[in-house]
Amino acid sequence: ASPHNPAAEGLRQRTAAALGRKGVLALKKSRLDEAEDDFKSLVVLKPDDDWSKQRLARTLQLRAERAFERKRYNAALADANAALELQPEDAPARLVLADTYLALGKREVAGEEYQRVLDVRPADKHARRGLKEATEVKVATKGKKKKR
């Protein structure tokens, strides 16, 4: 919209407000794909708006948690990383990322991510437990293999 066209600017503002309300409602109802679409559109309309980026990052972080719980690790990694691109200091998104790396057996990378959370939130119990699990040496048990 041209800054010299007040009608176009008014429409842009009303559209942005509607997208924000719609996205918040979708987020409250856990319709994360819909919320992501709304907040992405809002970020396109208002690229310098921190509120929009925070809501989009939160949506992606929640979707990453959901994917992790469903053992869809690639989706969890993608959403957690996308959330962190928007909000690099987002501890909940970084925890999902670390948990996913740990579940994939990438213990060293998981440990680094847990440590990054602890650097910002030293008392975070989730990160402390994860770091301990990521750095402890696993001892192979002889003769006891899991059947798959």
Short mmCIF file of C-alpha atoms in Angstrom, two decimals:
data_model
loop_
_atom_site.label_atom_id
_atom_site.label_comp_id
_atom_site.label_asym_id
_atom_site.label_seq_id
_atom_site.Cartn_x
_atom_site.Cartn_y
_atom_site.Cartn_z
CA ALA A 1 0.00 0.00 0.00
CA SER A 2 1.25 3.43 -0.87
CA PRO A 3 1.86 5.72 2.12
CA HIS A 4 0.10 8.46 0.13
CA ASN A 5 -3.12 6.47 -0.21
CA PRO A 6 -5.06 6.74 3.07
CA ALA A 7 -7.80 4.33 1.90
CA ALA A 8 -5.27 1.60 1.12
CA GLU A 9 -3.48 2.16 4.42
CA GLY A 10 -6.79 1.99 6.30
CA LEU A 11 -7.63 -1.30 4.59
CA ARG A 12 -4.19 -2.68 5.43
CA GLN A 13 -4.64 -1.75 9.10
CA ARG A 14 -8.13 -3.31 9.28
CA THR A 15 -6.88 -6.46 7.57
CA ALA A 16 -3.96 -6.70 9.98
CA ALA A 17 -6.28 -6.27 12.98
CA ALA A 18 -8.65 -8.95 11.67
CA LEU A 19 -5.79 -11.37 11.00
CA GLY A 20 -4.45 -10.79 14.50
CA ARG A 21 -7.84 -11.50 16.11
CA LYS A 22 -8.40 -14.54 13.91
CA GLY A 23 -4.93 -15.91 14.68
CA VAL A 24 -5.35 -15.46 18.42
CA LEU A 25 -8.71 -17.25 18.31
CA ALA A 26 -7.24 -20.13 16.27
CA LEU A 27 -4.34 -20.36 18.73
CA LYS A 28 -6.74 -20.49 21.70
CA LYS A 29 -8.64 -23.31 19.99
CA SER A 30 -5.35 -25.16 19.26
CA ARG A 31 -5.91 -24.88 15.52
CA LEU A 32 -2.20 -24.37 15.02
CA ASP A 33 -2.03 -24.66 11.23
CA GLU A 34 -4.73 -22.00 10.88
CA ALA A 35 -3.03 -19.78 13.45
CA GLU A 36 0.27 -20.16 11.60
CA ASP A 37 -1.34 -19.09 8.31
CA ASP A 38 -2.92 -16.04 9.97
CA PHE A 39 0.24 -14.94 11.77
CA LYS A 40 2.42 -15.51 8.68
CA SER A 41 0.06 -13.29 6.70
CA LEU A 42 0.20 -10.73 9.47
CA VAL A 43 4.02 -10.75 9.44
CA VAL A 44 3.92 -10.16 5.68
CA LEU A 45 1.58 -7.20 6.19
CA LYS A 46 3.56 -5.84 9.16
CA PRO A 47 7.14 -7.13 8.86
CA ASP A 48 8.47 -4.95 11.69
CA ASP A 49 5.75 -5.89 14.19
CA ASP A 50 7.23 -7.80 17.13
CA TRP A 51 3.81 -8.91 18.44
CA SER A 52 3.07 -10.72 15.17
CA LYS A 53 6.47 -12.44 15.18
CA GLN A 54 6.04 -13.49 18.82
CA ARG A 55 2.61 -15.00 18.11
CA LEU A 56 3.94 -16.83 15.05
CA ALA A 57 6.91 -18.14 17.04
CA ARG A 58 4.58 -19.32 19.84
CA THR A 59 2.37 -21.10 17.32
CA LEU A 60 5.36 -22.85 15.77
CA GLN A 61 6.71 -23.81 19.18
CA LEU A 62 3.35 -25.35 20.18
CA ARG A 63 3.15 -27.21 16.89
CA ALA A 64 6.72 -28.47 17.43
CA GLU A 65 5.69 -29.78 20.87
CA ARG A 66 2.69 -31.54 19.33
CA ALA A 67 4.86 -33.09 16.60
CA PHE A 68 7.41 -34.23 19.20
CA GLU A 69 4.70 -35.88 21.30
CA ARG A 70 3.55 -37.73 18.16
CA LYS A 71 7.15 -38.78 17.43
CA ARG A 72 7.17 -36.74 14.21
CA TYR A 73 10.70 -35.58 14.85
CA ASN A 74 11.46 -33.98 11.48
CA ALA A 75 8.35 -31.80 11.78
CA ALA A 76 9.30 -30.93 15.37
CA LEU A 77 12.79 -29.89 14.27
CA ALA A 78 11.44 -27.78 11.41
CA ASP A 79 8.89 -25.93 13.57
CA ALA A 80 11.26 -25.43 16.52
CA ASN A 81 13.95 -24.04 14.23
CA ALA A 82 11.42 -21.76 12.49
CA ALA A 83 10.27 -20.46 15.90
CA LEU A 84 13.88 -19.80 16.89
CA GLU A 85 14.54 -17.87 13.68
CA LEU A 86 11.81 -15.47 14.82
CA GLN A 87 12.65 -15.48 18.54
CA PRO A 88 16.24 -16.74 19.10
CA GLU A 89 15.99 -16.55 22.90
CA ASP A 90 12.72 -18.55 23.10
CA ALA A 91 13.54 -21.16 25.77
CA PRO A 92 10.42 -23.34 25.23
CA ALA A 93 11.18 -23.68 21.50
CA ARG A 94 14.84 -24.43 22.27
CA LEU A 95 13.75 -27.13 24.76
CA VAL A 96 11.62 -28.82 22.10
CA LEU A 97 14.60 -28.67 19.76
CA ALA A 98 16.89 -30.19 22.42
CA ASP A 99 14.36 -32.90 23.34
CA THR A 100 13.98 -33.80 19.68
CA TYR A 101 17.72 -34.06 19.12
CA LEU A 102 17.95 -36.26 22.22
CA ALA A 103 15.14 -38.50 20.94
CA LEU A 104 17.02 -38.82 17.64
CA GLY A 105 20.16 -39.89 19.50
CA LYS A 106 22.02 -36.66 18.72
CA ARG A 107 23.16 -36.29 22.30
CA GLU A 108 25.97 -33.78 21.75
CA VAL A 109 23.74 -31.33 19.85
CA ALA A 110 20.95 -31.86 22.40
CA GLY A 111 23.38 -31.08 25.21
CA GLU A 112 24.44 -27.86 23.50
CA GLU A 113 20.80 -26.77 23.17
CA TYR A 114 20.01 -27.59 26.80
CA GLN A 115 23.08 -25.59 27.82
CA ARG A 116 21.88 -22.61 25.77
CA VAL A 117 18.61 -22.69 27.72
CA LEU A 118 20.51 -22.90 31.02
CA ASP A 119 22.66 -19.92 30.01
CA VAL A 120 19.48 -17.83 29.91
CA ARG A 121 17.45 -19.68 32.57
CA PRO A 122 19.90 -21.30 35.02
CA ALA A 123 17.16 -22.79 37.22
CA ASP A 124 15.28 -24.52 34.39
CA LYS A 125 14.69 -28.07 35.68
CA HIS A 126 13.70 -29.45 32.27
CA ALA A 127 16.96 -28.23 30.74
CA ARG A 128 19.00 -29.54 33.69
CA ARG A 129 17.45 -33.01 33.40
CA GLY A 130 17.93 -33.00 29.63
CA LEU A 131 21.55 -31.91 29.87
CA LYS A 132 22.23 -34.64 32.42
CA GLU A 133 20.62 -37.26 30.18
CA ALA A 134 22.41 -35.98 27.09
CA THR A 135 25.84 -36.06 28.73
CA GLU A 136 25.66 -39.26 30.79
CA VAL A 137 27.41 -42.27 29.35
CA LYS A 138 25.04 -45.03 28.26
CA VAL A 139 26.23 -48.46 29.28
CA ALA A 140 25.24 -51.20 26.85
CA THR A 141 23.51 -54.14 28.52
CA LYS A 142 24.74 -57.51 27.33
CA GLY A 143 22.28 -60.10 26.16
CA LYS A 144 19.20 -57.92 26.52
CA LYS A 145 18.09 -56.66 23.14
CA LYS A 146 14.68 -55.18 22.61
CA LYS A 147 12.48 -56.92 20.11
CA ARG A 148 11.04 -54.69 17.41
#
